[in-house]
Amino acid sequence: MALVNARTPLELPSGAETTVRRPLGVFQRPVRPTGWRSWVFTVDHKKVGIMYGAGSLLFFLVGGIEALLIRTQLARPGLKVLSADLFNQVFTMHGVTMIFLVVMPLQAAFANYLIPLQIGTRDVAFPRLNALSFWIWLFGSIFFNTSWFLGGGADGGWFNYAPNNGVIFSPGHGIDFYAVGLQIIGVASLISAVNLIVTVINMRAPGMTWFKLPVFTWMALVTQFLLLFALPVIAVALFLLTFDRLYGSNFFNASLGGDPMLWEHLFWIFGHPEVYIMIMPSFGIVSEIIPVFSRKPIFGYPFMVFSGIAIGFMGWGVWAHHMFASGIGPMSVMAFSLSTMFIAVPTGVKILNWLATMWGGRLRFSTAMLFAIGLVTMFTIGGLSGVTHAFAPADTQQTDTYYIVAHFHYVLFGGALLAIFGGFYFWWPKMFGYRLGEKVGKWNFWLMLIGFNLTFGPMHILGLQGMSRRIFTYSPDQGFDFWNMVATIGAFTIAVSVLVFFANIITSFRKHRRTQEVVSGDPWDARGLEWMIPSPAPEHNYDEIPVVTELDEFWHRKYGHDEEGHLVRIASAEEVSQKGDATNVHLPSPSYWPIVLAAGLPFIGYGVIYNLAWAVLGGLLLLAGVFGWVMEPSTDPEADHGLHGGDDLEPTAEAAFEEAAAGEGDPQAELEEAPR
Amino acid sequence: MIRRTSIRRAVWAATSSALVLVAAGCGLHDDEKPLNTLAPKGKQADEIYSLVTPVFLVAGVVFVLVMGAALYLAIRYRRRKDDVDGVDEPIQRHGNTPLEWGWTILPALVLAVLAIGNVKTIWTLENDQRDAPMEVEVIGQQWWWEFRYDVDGDRKPDVITANQLVIPAGTTVRLAIQSNDVIHSFWIPMLSGKKDAVPGRTHHWAITAAEPGIFQGQCTEFCGLSHAYMRMEVKALSQADYDKWIEHQMAAPEEPSAGSEAEAGKQVFFTKCASCHQVNGYDDTGKKLDTHQPNGDYRGAQHPLIAGNAPNLTHIMSRDKFARNMFQLYEDGAKLEGVLPEGDPNAGTLGSWLRNPPGMKPMNADANRGMPNLQLPEDEIRKLVAYLTLLK
């Protein structure tokens, strides 16, 4: 219930009169449709997605520089580019940055941008919460990085084992920033998970049953469930750590009855689903790209969906494969070794189904397609090395060596990140109205692929020949010199490819500005609903919510098939696309409160670490945000952002269905007029 | 025509990459690389290697098949320049359920077969440890390894050494791995896999050296500043030599002759070093005790170290390296593989260490973790070196 006071009369279809009541409040709602305010106070899922993407790319540069520092220090034995202390901080921050500040938010960027579009709706279920997630993530990430300027970054590794993570062994504030910073960032993902789950369950377009959901939305949905259940576990671990470090508890202190293994278990119960969280949306991206550029549907849609669900479930039963050498006892080792071996099965199914999609197709090697095939091949390598250490005795030789570093970079960089780059090239026209250059894109891809293999391929050899992880240097008599140098050269090659990517963005944008050309809504002749609307996507997404009758609905409005299964064109893209010019759409209004609320959290963080006065300030901001939010209606009745054509209230979709059920009116026409 | 050329191309590419892999693989077994997991020199490492070989083979085959398929498909089904959109379009296959079930079940079966070897090896390694005829305590702390031998079975250590674990060749040894501070991991790649040292727990793990030799190791669980420099080695001796070694370790320490520089060094030692470092048969003030059995609970009066103590130096010159097995105690050309090393002591490196330990290895000495710079004057350093190089 909003607090309101009366103002102008409102005409209802029945002829009765009533008054519109303006909400009470000190501030008018932000209404600017352009400029920085339209981004900072937006609740539009597309803008939120783009901001996630931009923020992540910025942190990608930070994490990348940290990687280059590591590789420079390790290029030759005995170098002193980084002291041991600084090296420990750099590799810790590199890991945390790449996982929580790059790959996860990039997946969130695509999930936020695409899910409402792919399910045929106008926004997520809770738009202000969506904005809140982003601002919490951004402020948490900045907070985490301020540790560099406040005494040093976290230095216990991203996995941060106890008791090394405790105050005796790591007395500086770095790990406090890790504990509090990740706590804050975790809240963002948790909120987003709830939001997207509710969105997919409740807001699918009419006719879009579960087995007509695009594969990306399925994979992203499984990811949200993984987030929902995994994040509370790391939250508990981080709380216990914070209490041990700041308030003198002893959860991980063996000499006083605590147990360092507790941290390991809690961390990895989160940590294993975490890696599926990072890879599954990329599996979804590849499942969208390959069919489009093979001109065939995804091979085995049900198996793709079920294997994703299977991975989601099985991922909970393998965590102690990170602990095969930790002393968990042979029974546990055996159980987790077997479960880890078998999780390769659903993953392998996906690889084969992607290949089968290409089989018999008519392949077009756009940059997006190259990146997608990149995941298929590079993830296979990472997956195979993973299977080799599913065998626990083998893992007692391989764990904590560069062989593992090679494995996870192949699945995360060669897998998750390559697909994300593919996603950029694929959906860029939908987001911004112009394509990223294809010629420069090919340079981006090949440099990245070659650099990546040069960097991480040799690490398999280094690991098997005994090079431990997390060492700031090595000695010439250990035999690691040659491949480390090769890996460093590869790392700088990756750096060049990343610069090429950014150069591509700049030159493509400039060309778009100069020529004023806007690409069509369907530049790739693609399959999903999101290609049915103009590029860039209009703020309200769909003029009319589409009614879905099959998987790849948009494709089937353009193409039918003959008796032999060959494609037959039945309509052009323009004929079945929407114009984007609807004027009677109610949209959720922008709001100040998400960013205000989010701003409270870093202050609470500083307060917990330094001086509780800051926490009080943060708490006040938080409360102000909560109260302001609660008292504000989700849509400003006075809102006029160019789309609300007047005061006439249109029937909602539900009303239209009810009327149809009661035998009145034409449901299809009602639906088409519904302002949802 | 096109199909045959592209198949040929793909086969050529796949075979050549397979050959490259095999060639690279052959080079992998180099036992000049001291930490090579693929050059097993003992029963446990052999058992692991025997499991790993078929697994790598299967993985290699899958790799070649998948890469080959990707290459073949990319070439064979690429859009040709003269294809007309809307006319030259592929058949819209949606799937093939029997095929998909097939490629779900087949990998599962392959894995099930490999799982047999997996489970067998897990339990063999466990039984190796349970049935081992002798045990040595291995204690990790920042940033060195201590080894304790209970020769007479009275639950009190008879030998306490550091950095170099001496075992009889051909005998399986059970290691009782512990930690005094943070989590470390004990790993001698040529002899066995690794096992973590977790404070508050003891982990048992088997290790065997088939033949006499020296085998290098590295701490493999991130443990702070000097993790990279926390090294150790295993020296395997014939049973006869091992018995001699044990006897030597249990003997009283060498005493310096009266009036020598070494005796002056001994005085310095008990003033400056004994609060952390033990020499058997003396307490931390230099008072001679009745027994020269090492004190398992040795703490200097001030016991400043968080981990408790520093390496026992009674027979330091019977080892070949010091300071986490990083620096040589003997000049190049010394014979290191017998019961005791034979050669010239490396006074220079020892002196450098005493001059500034944190300068040679990163440590948190001011937080009581690691050896501090004691600001020793040069003459004291000389005397200490004279004493220490005596302690064989």
PDB file of N, CA and C in Angstrom, chain A residues 155 162-163 168-169 264 295 300 303 325-327 334 337 341 349 352-353 355 360-363 365 377 393-394 396-397 399-400 403 461 464-466 468-470 475 479 565, chain B residues 28 33 35-37 52 56 67 73 77 79 83 85 88-90 92 94 100 103-104 111 118 123 181 183 187 189 192 194 196 201 203 218 220-222 227 231 306 369:
ATOM      1  N   ASP A 155      45.519 -12.750   0.700  1.00  0.00           N
ATOM      2  CA  ASP A 155      46.727 -13.479   0.303  1.00  0.00           C
ATOM      3  C   ASP A 155      46.683 -14.951   0.669  1.00  0.00           C
ATOM      4  N   ALA A 162      41.768 -22.721   6.027  1.00  0.00           N
ATOM      5  CA  ALA A 162      42.102 -22.496   7.421  1.00  0.00           C
ATOM      6  C   ALA A 162      43.195 -23.481   7.796  1.00  0.00           C
ATOM      7  N   PRO A 163      43.997 -23.215   8.822  1.00  0.00           N
ATOM      8  CA  PRO A 163      44.095 -21.975   9.580  1.00  0.00           C
ATOM      9  C   PRO A 163      44.942 -20.884   8.936  1.00  0.00           C
ATOM     10  N   ILE A 168      46.208 -15.215  12.974  1.00  0.00           N
ATOM     11  CA  ILE A 168      47.602 -15.433  13.349  1.00  0.00           C
ATOM     12  C   ILE A 168      48.478 -15.510  12.106  1.00  0.00           C
ATOM     13  N   PHE A 169      47.994 -16.213  11.094  1.00  0.00           N
ATOM     14  CA  PHE A 169      48.827 -16.461   9.927  1.00  0.00           C
ATOM     15  C   PHE A 169      48.625 -15.444   8.832  1.00  0.00           C
ATOM     16  N   GLU A 264      37.277 -26.564   4.724  1.00  0.00           N
ATOM     17  CA  GLU A 264      37.422 -27.235   3.424  1.00  0.00           C
ATOM     18  C   GLU A 264      36.076 -27.768   2.951  1.00  0.00           C
ATOM     19  N   ARG A 295      22.209 -23.979 -39.304  1.00  0.00           N
ATOM     20  CA  ARG A 295      20.908 -23.966 -39.970  1.00  0.00           C
ATOM     21  C   ARG A 295      20.121 -25.234 -39.668  1.00  0.00           C
ATOM     22  N   GLY A 300      18.814 -33.287 -30.349  1.00  0.00           N
ATOM     23  CA  GLY A 300      18.506 -33.935 -29.074  1.00  0.00           C
ATOM     24  C   GLY A 300      18.167 -32.956 -27.975  1.00  0.00           C
ATOM     25  N   PHE A 303      17.648 -34.484 -24.473  1.00  0.00           N
ATOM     26  CA  PHE A 303      18.885 -34.905 -23.817  1.00  0.00           C
ATOM     27  C   PHE A 303      19.694 -33.705 -23.349  1.00  0.00           C
ATOM     28  N   ALA A 325      43.459 -35.550  -1.212  1.00  0.00           N
ATOM     29  CA  ALA A 325      44.706 -35.654  -0.458  1.00  0.00           C
ATOM     30  C   ALA A 325      44.575 -35.055   0.923  1.00  0.00           C
ATOM     31  N   SER A 326      43.362 -34.646   1.309  1.00  0.00           N
ATOM     32  CA  SER A 326      43.202 -33.911   2.564  1.00  0.00           C
ATOM     33  C   SER A 326      43.061 -34.796   3.780  1.00  0.00           C
ATOM     34  N   GLY A 327      43.009 -36.125   3.577  1.00  0.00           N
ATOM     35  CA  GLY A 327      42.914 -36.997   4.737  1.00  0.00           C
ATOM     36  C   GLY A 327      41.490 -37.357   5.096  1.00  0.00           C
ATOM     37  N   MET A 334      36.834 -43.140  -2.112  1.00  0.00           N
ATOM     38  CA  MET A 334      36.249 -44.028  -3.124  1.00  0.00           C
ATOM     39  C   MET A 334      34.900 -43.513  -3.596  1.00  0.00           C
ATOM     40  N   SER A 337      35.265 -40.392  -5.665  1.00  0.00           N
ATOM     41  CA  SER A 337      35.959 -40.668  -6.917  1.00  0.00           C
ATOM     42  C   SER A 337      34.980 -41.260  -7.923  1.00  0.00           C
ATOM     43  N   MET A 341      33.682 -39.523 -11.457  1.00  0.00           N
ATOM     44  CA  MET A 341      33.855 -40.144 -12.773  1.00  0.00           C
ATOM     45  C   MET A 341      32.561 -40.064 -13.561  1.00  0.00           C
ATOM     46  N   VAL A 349      27.637 -36.101 -23.167  1.00  0.00           N
ATOM     47  CA  VAL A 349      26.449 -36.112 -24.027  1.00  0.00           C
ATOM     48  C   VAL A 349      26.299 -34.771 -24.734  1.00  0.00           C
ATOM     49  N   LEU A 352      28.713 -34.330 -27.638  1.00  0.00           N
ATOM     50  CA  LEU A 352      28.326 -35.126 -28.806  1.00  0.00           C
ATOM     51  C   LEU A 352      27.090 -34.530 -29.467  1.00  0.00           C
ATOM     52  N   ASN A 353      26.154 -34.016 -28.682  1.00  0.00           N
ATOM     53  CA  ASN A 353      24.971 -33.408 -29.286  1.00  0.00           C
ATOM     54  C   ASN A 353      25.300 -32.133 -30.055  1.00  0.00           C
ATOM     55  N   LEU A 355      28.170 -31.579 -31.588  1.00  0.00           N
ATOM     56  CA  LEU A 355      28.789 -32.049 -32.829  1.00  0.00           C
ATOM     57  C   LEU A 355      27.714 -32.562 -33.786  1.00  0.00           C
ATOM     58  N   GLY A 360      25.730 -32.639 -40.931  1.00  0.00           N
ATOM     59  CA  GLY A 360      24.662 -32.498 -41.918  1.00  0.00           C
ATOM     60  C   GLY A 360      24.164 -31.083 -42.054  1.00  0.00           C
ATOM     61  N   GLY A 361      24.790 -30.150 -41.353  1.00  0.00           N
ATOM     62  CA  GLY A 361      24.322 -28.769 -41.426  1.00  0.00           C
ATOM     63  C   GLY A 361      24.961 -28.024 -42.571  1.00  0.00           C
ATOM     64  N   ARG A 362      24.693 -26.717 -42.587  1.00  0.00           N
ATOM     65  CA  ARG A 362      25.336 -25.862 -43.574  1.00  0.00           C
ATOM     66  C   ARG A 362      26.016 -24.780 -42.755  1.00  0.00           C
ATOM     67  N   LEU A 363      27.322 -25.028 -42.442  1.00  0.00           N
ATOM     68  CA  LEU A 363      27.986 -24.263 -41.398  1.00  0.00           C
ATOM     69  C   LEU A 363      28.510 -22.930 -41.894  1.00  0.00           C
ATOM     70  N   PHE A 365      30.885 -19.882 -40.645  1.00  0.00           N
ATOM     71  CA  PHE A 365      31.831 -19.632 -39.559  1.00  0.00           C
ATOM     72  C   PHE A 365      31.911 -18.167 -39.205  1.00  0.00           C
ATOM     73  N   THR A 377      35.602 -27.756 -28.443  1.00  0.00           N
ATOM     74  CA  THR A 377      36.903 -28.426 -28.485  1.00  0.00           C
ATOM     75  C   THR A 377      37.712 -28.201 -27.214  1.00  0.00           C
ATOM     76  N   PRO A 393      43.682 -41.963  -6.875  1.00  0.00           N
ATOM     77  CA  PRO A 393      45.133 -42.147  -6.752  1.00  0.00           C
ATOM     78  C   PRO A 393      45.906 -41.259  -7.723  1.00  0.00           C
ATOM     79  N   ALA A 394      45.374 -41.124  -8.945  1.00  0.00           N
ATOM     80  CA  ALA A 394      46.031 -40.227  -9.895  1.00  0.00           C
ATOM     81  C   ALA A 394      46.017 -38.811  -9.361  1.00  0.00           C
ATOM     82  N   THR A 396      46.208 -37.854  -6.360  1.00  0.00           N
ATOM     83  CA  THR A 396      47.201 -37.583  -5.312  1.00  0.00           C
ATOM     84  C   THR A 396      48.526 -37.151  -5.920  1.00  0.00           C
ATOM     85  N   GLN A 397      48.745 -37.445  -7.179  1.00  0.00           N
ATOM     86  CA  GLN A 397      49.924 -36.896  -7.859  1.00  0.00           C
ATOM     87  C   GLN A 397      49.594 -35.548  -8.503  1.00  0.00           C
ATOM     88  N   THR A 399      46.877 -33.277  -7.908  1.00  0.00           N
ATOM     89  CA  THR A 399      46.258 -32.157  -7.210  1.00  0.00           C
ATOM     90  C   THR A 399      47.306 -31.167  -6.715  1.00  0.00           C
ATOM     91  N   ASP A 400      46.948 -29.909  -6.680  1.00  0.00           N
ATOM     92  CA  ASP A 400      47.855 -28.852  -6.231  1.00  0.00           C
ATOM     93  C   ASP A 400      49.069 -28.683  -7.120  1.00  0.00           C
ATOM     94  N   TYR A 403      49.004 -29.139 -13.306  1.00  0.00           N
ATOM     95  CA  TYR A 403      48.080 -29.945 -14.117  1.00  0.00           C
ATOM     96  C   TYR A 403      46.647 -29.527 -13.822  1.00  0.00           C
ATOM     97  N   ILE A 461      52.006 -30.453 -18.816  1.00  0.00           N
ATOM     98  CA  ILE A 461      53.322 -31.081 -18.699  1.00  0.00           C
ATOM     99  C   ILE A 461      53.997 -30.636 -17.402  1.00  0.00           C
ATOM    100  N   LEU A 464      52.493 -32.518 -14.449  1.00  0.00           N
ATOM    101  CA  LEU A 464      52.867 -33.929 -14.365  1.00  0.00           C
ATOM    102  C   LEU A 464      54.340 -34.089 -14.024  1.00  0.00           C
ATOM    103  N   GLN A 465      55.148 -33.091 -14.375  1.00  0.00           N
ATOM    104  CA  GLN A 465      56.570 -33.169 -14.055  1.00  0.00           C
ATOM    105  C   GLN A 465      56.888 -32.525 -12.717  1.00  0.00           C
ATOM    106  N   GLY A 466      55.851 -32.195 -11.945  1.00  0.00           N
ATOM    107  CA  GLY A 466      56.048 -31.911 -10.529  1.00  0.00           C
ATOM    108  C   GLY A 466      55.987 -30.463 -10.103  1.00  0.00           C
ATOM    109  N   SER A 468      54.488 -27.452  -8.430  1.00  0.00           N
ATOM    110  CA  SER A 468      53.368 -27.180  -7.531  1.00  0.00           C
ATOM    111  C   SER A 468      52.682 -25.881  -7.911  1.00  0.00           C
ATOM    112  N   ARG A 469      51.438 -25.744  -7.454  1.00  0.00           N
ATOM    113  CA  ARG A 469      50.708 -24.483  -7.619  1.00  0.00           C
ATOM    114  C   ARG A 469      51.147 -23.483  -6.575  1.00  0.00           C
ATOM    115  N   ARG A 470      50.817 -22.254  -6.848  1.00  0.00           N
ATOM    116  CA  ARG A 470      50.880 -21.194  -5.839  1.00  0.00           C
ATOM    117  C   ARG A 470      52.292 -20.986  -5.319  1.00  0.00           C
ATOM    118  N   SER A 475      63.231 -23.377  -8.933  1.00  0.00           N
ATOM    119  CA  SER A 475      64.693 -23.403  -9.097  1.00  0.00           C
ATOM    120  C   SER A 475      65.074 -24.028 -10.424  1.00  0.00           C
ATOM    121  N   GLY A 479      63.728 -28.256 -13.511  1.00  0.00           N
ATOM    122  CA  GLY A 479      63.359 -28.614 -14.883  1.00  0.00           C
ATOM    123  C   GLY A 479      62.092 -27.977 -15.406  1.00  0.00           C
ATOM    124  N   GLY A 565      11.773 -33.250 -45.031  1.00  0.00           N
ATOM    125  CA  GLY A 565      12.445 -32.580 -43.932  1.00  0.00           C
ATOM    126  C   GLY A 565      13.275 -31.401 -44.376  1.00  0.00           C
TER     127      GLY A 565
ATOM    128  N   LEU B  28      57.908 -37.179 -21.638  1.00  0.00           N
ATOM    129  CA  LEU B  28      57.415 -36.826 -20.323  1.00  0.00           C
ATOM    130  C   LEU B  28      58.048 -37.646 -19.210  1.00  0.00           C
ATOM    131  N   LYS B  33      64.122 -34.860 -14.424  1.00  0.00           N
ATOM    132  CA  LYS B  33      63.305 -33.876 -13.734  1.00  0.00           C
ATOM    133  C   LYS B  33      62.998 -34.462 -12.359  1.00  0.00           C
ATOM    134  N   LEU B  35      61.118 -33.996  -9.878  1.00  0.00           N
ATOM    135  CA  LEU B  35      59.800 -34.105  -9.257  1.00  0.00           C
ATOM    136  C   LEU B  35      58.802 -34.761 -10.201  1.00  0.00           C
ATOM    137  N   ASN B  36      59.296 -35.538 -11.140  1.00  0.00           N
ATOM    138  CA  ASN B  36      58.437 -36.059 -12.203  1.00  0.00           C
ATOM    139  C   ASN B  36      57.524 -37.172 -11.703  1.00  0.00           C
ATOM    140  N   THR B  37      56.206 -36.960 -11.802  1.00  0.00           N
ATOM    141  CA  THR B  37      55.262 -37.989 -11.352  1.00  0.00           C
ATOM    142  C   THR B  37      55.220 -39.162 -12.315  1.00  0.00           C
ATOM    143  N   VAL B  52      47.188 -44.720 -13.986  1.00  0.00           N
ATOM    144  CA  VAL B  52      47.133 -43.514 -14.797  1.00  0.00           C
ATOM    145  C   VAL B  52      47.352 -43.822 -16.278  1.00  0.00           C
ATOM    146  N   PHE B  56      45.019 -42.316 -19.194  1.00  0.00           N
ATOM    147  CA  PHE B  56      45.502 -41.341 -20.167  1.00  0.00           C
ATOM    148  C   PHE B  56      45.293 -41.841 -21.581  1.00  0.00           C
ATOM    149  N   MET B  67      38.312 -34.261 -31.437  1.00  0.00           N
ATOM    150  CA  MET B  67      38.937 -33.224 -32.260  1.00  0.00           C
ATOM    151  C   MET B  67      38.804 -33.571 -33.733  1.00  0.00           C
ATOM    152  N   LEU B  73      33.723 -32.358 -39.368  1.00  0.00           N
ATOM    153  CA  LEU B  73      32.417 -31.725 -39.555  1.00  0.00           C
ATOM    154  C   LEU B  73      32.569 -30.297 -40.054  1.00  0.00           C
ATOM    155  N   TYR B  77      30.897 -29.974 -43.760  1.00  0.00           N
ATOM    156  CA  TYR B  77      29.563 -29.369 -43.810  1.00  0.00           C
ATOM    157  C   TYR B  77      29.591 -27.856 -43.853  1.00  0.00           C
ATOM    158  N   ARG B  79      29.403 -24.143 -45.338  1.00  0.00           N
ATOM    159  CA  ARG B  79      28.609 -23.543 -46.389  1.00  0.00           C
ATOM    160  C   ARG B  79      29.528 -23.233 -47.554  1.00  0.00           C
ATOM    161  N   ASP B  83      26.260 -21.722 -52.369  1.00  0.00           N
ATOM    162  CA  ASP B  83      24.995 -22.145 -51.765  1.00  0.00           C
ATOM    163  C   ASP B  83      24.020 -20.980 -51.769  1.00  0.00           C
ATOM    164  N   ASP B  85      20.824 -19.241 -50.085  1.00  0.00           N
ATOM    165  CA  ASP B  85      20.027 -19.257 -48.858  1.00  0.00           C
ATOM    166  C   ASP B  85      18.571 -19.508 -49.200  1.00  0.00           C
ATOM    167  N   ASP B  88      19.450 -24.108 -50.708  1.00  0.00           N
ATOM    168  CA  ASP B  88      20.379 -25.153 -50.264  1.00  0.00           C
ATOM    169  C   ASP B  88      20.385 -25.168 -48.746  1.00  0.00           C
ATOM    170  N   GLU B  89      19.473 -25.915 -48.186  1.00  0.00           N
ATOM    171  CA  GLU B  89      19.338 -25.943 -46.729  1.00  0.00           C
ATOM    172  C   GLU B  89      19.420 -27.380 -46.237  1.00  0.00           C
ATOM    173  N   PRO B  90      19.930 -27.597 -45.042  1.00  0.00           N
ATOM    174  CA  PRO B  90      20.093 -28.971 -44.560  1.00  0.00           C
ATOM    175  C   PRO B  90      18.763 -29.569 -44.100  1.00  0.00           C
ATOM    176  N   GLN B  92      16.322 -30.993 -41.490  1.00  0.00           N
ATOM    177  CA  GLN B  92      16.148 -30.522 -40.114  1.00  0.00           C
ATOM    178  C   GLN B  92      16.006 -31.686 -39.146  1.00  0.00           C
ATOM    179  N   HIS B  94      16.045 -33.539 -35.759  1.00  0.00           N
ATOM    180  CA  HIS B  94      15.881 -33.058 -34.384  1.00  0.00           C
ATOM    181  C   HIS B  94      16.598 -33.914 -33.364  1.00  0.00           C
ATOM    182  N   GLU B 100      21.519 -41.310 -29.134  1.00  0.00           N
ATOM    183  CA  GLU B 100      21.839 -40.523 -27.943  1.00  0.00           C
ATOM    184  C   GLU B 100      21.911 -41.387 -26.703  1.00  0.00           C
ATOM    185  N   TRP B 103      25.288 -43.064 -26.918  1.00  0.00           N
ATOM    186  CA  TRP B 103      26.465 -42.328 -26.476  1.00  0.00           C
ATOM    187  C   TRP B 103      26.368 -41.771 -25.072  1.00  0.00           C
ATOM    188  N   THR B 104      25.289 -42.100 -24.395  1.00  0.00           N
ATOM    189  CA  THR B 104      25.234 -41.878 -22.949  1.00  0.00           C
ATOM    190  C   THR B 104      25.730 -43.117 -22.224  1.00  0.00           C
ATOM    191  N   LEU B 111      33.711 -46.008 -18.312  1.00  0.00           N
ATOM    192  CA  LEU B 111      34.094 -45.512 -16.990  1.00  0.00           C
ATOM    193  C   LEU B 111      33.931 -46.604 -15.941  1.00  0.00           C
ATOM    194  N   ASN B 118      40.361 -48.230 -10.453  1.00  0.00           N
ATOM    195  CA  ASN B 118      40.395 -47.095  -9.538  1.00  0.00           C
ATOM    196  C   ASN B 118      40.199 -47.569  -8.099  1.00  0.00           C
ATOM    197  N   TRP B 123      42.335 -48.895  -2.530  1.00  0.00           N
ATOM    198  CA  TRP B 123      42.464 -49.791  -1.381  1.00  0.00           C
ATOM    199  C   TRP B 123      43.847 -50.395  -1.260  1.00  0.00           C
ATOM    200  N   ASP B 181      51.101 -26.037  12.526  1.00  0.00           N
ATOM    201  CA  ASP B 181      50.477 -24.713  12.378  1.00  0.00           C
ATOM    202  C   ASP B 181      49.388 -24.713  11.307  1.00  0.00           C
ATOM    203  N   ILE B 183      47.904 -25.899   7.169  1.00  0.00           N
ATOM    204  CA  ILE B 183      47.872 -27.115   6.361  1.00  0.00           C
ATOM    205  C   ILE B 183      49.058 -27.097   5.397  1.00  0.00           C
ATOM    206  N   TRP B 187      54.939 -34.399  -0.205  1.00  0.00           N
ATOM    207  CA  TRP B 187      54.899 -34.977  -1.546  1.00  0.00           C
ATOM    208  C   TRP B 187      56.287 -35.269  -2.066  1.00  0.00           C
ATOM    209  N   PRO B 189      57.185 -36.891  -5.377  1.00  0.00           N
ATOM    210  CA  PRO B 189      56.494 -37.403  -6.569  1.00  0.00           C
ATOM    211  C   PRO B 189      57.002 -38.732  -7.103  1.00  0.00           C
ATOM    212  N   SER B 192      55.537 -41.416  -4.341  1.00  0.00           N
ATOM    213  CA  SER B 192      54.120 -41.592  -4.004  1.00  0.00           C
ATOM    214  C   SER B 192      53.348 -40.320  -4.295  1.00  0.00           C
ATOM    215  N   LYS B 194      50.610 -37.283  -2.850  1.00  0.00           N
ATOM    216  CA  LYS B 194      50.789 -36.400  -1.711  1.00  0.00           C
ATOM    217  C   LYS B 194      49.709 -36.621  -0.664  1.00  0.00           C
ATOM    218  N   ASP B 196      48.026 -34.396   2.792  1.00  0.00           N
ATOM    219  CA  ASP B 196      48.059 -33.147   3.531  1.00  0.00           C
ATOM    220  C   ASP B 196      48.430 -33.351   4.995  1.00  0.00           C
ATOM    221  N   ARG B 201      45.261 -33.317  13.370  1.00  0.00           N
ATOM    222  CA  ARG B 201      44.995 -34.646  12.817  1.00  0.00           C
ATOM    223  C   ARG B 201      46.301 -35.336  12.465  1.00  0.00           C
ATOM    224  N   HIS B 203      47.625 -38.049   9.549  1.00  0.00           N
ATOM    225  CA  HIS B 203      47.249 -38.769   8.342  1.00  0.00           C
ATOM    226  C   HIS B 203      48.316 -39.807   8.021  1.00  0.00           C
ATOM    227  N   GLN B 218      58.391 -31.478  -2.442  1.00  0.00           N
ATOM    228  CA  GLN B 218      57.948 -30.081  -2.362  1.00  0.00           C
ATOM    229  C   GLN B 218      56.668 -30.052  -1.547  1.00  0.00           C
ATOM    230  N   THR B 220      53.107 -29.190  -1.035  1.00  0.00           N
ATOM    231  CA  THR B 220      52.139 -28.857  -2.079  1.00  0.00           C
ATOM    232  C   THR B 220      50.787 -28.424  -1.549  1.00  0.00           C
ATOM    233  N   GLU B 221      50.737 -27.779  -0.398  1.00  0.00           N
ATOM    234  CA  GLU B 221      49.498 -27.111  -0.029  1.00  0.00           C
ATOM    235  C   GLU B 221      49.894 -25.723   0.407  1.00  0.00           C
ATOM    236  N   PHE B 222      49.326 -24.730  -0.237  1.00  0.00           N
ATOM    237  CA  PHE B 222      49.734 -23.350  -0.012  1.00  0.00           C
ATOM    238  C   PHE B 222      49.762 -23.035   1.477  1.00  0.00           C
ATOM    239  N   HIS B 227      56.053 -20.995   0.967  1.00  0.00           N
ATOM    240  CA  HIS B 227      55.524 -22.262   0.432  1.00  0.00           C
ATOM    241  C   HIS B 227      56.399 -22.772  -0.700  1.00  0.00           C
ATOM    242  N   ARG B 231      60.879 -27.289   0.918  1.00  0.00           N
ATOM    243  CA  ARG B 231      61.221 -28.519   0.200  1.00  0.00           C
ATOM    244  C   ARG B 231      61.762 -29.563   1.158  1.00  0.00           C
ATOM    245  N   ILE B 306      55.610 -19.858  16.959  1.00  0.00           N
ATOM    246  CA  ILE B 306      54.227 -20.324  16.987  1.00  0.00           C
ATOM    247  C   ILE B 306      54.176 -21.824  16.730  1.00  0.00           C
ATOM    248  N   ARG B 369      57.105 -16.605  13.055  1.00  0.00           N
ATOM    249  CA  ARG B 369      57.011 -17.709  12.109  1.00  0.00           C
ATOM    250  C   ARG B 369      58.244 -17.640  11.218  1.00  0.00           C
TER     251      ARG B 369
END
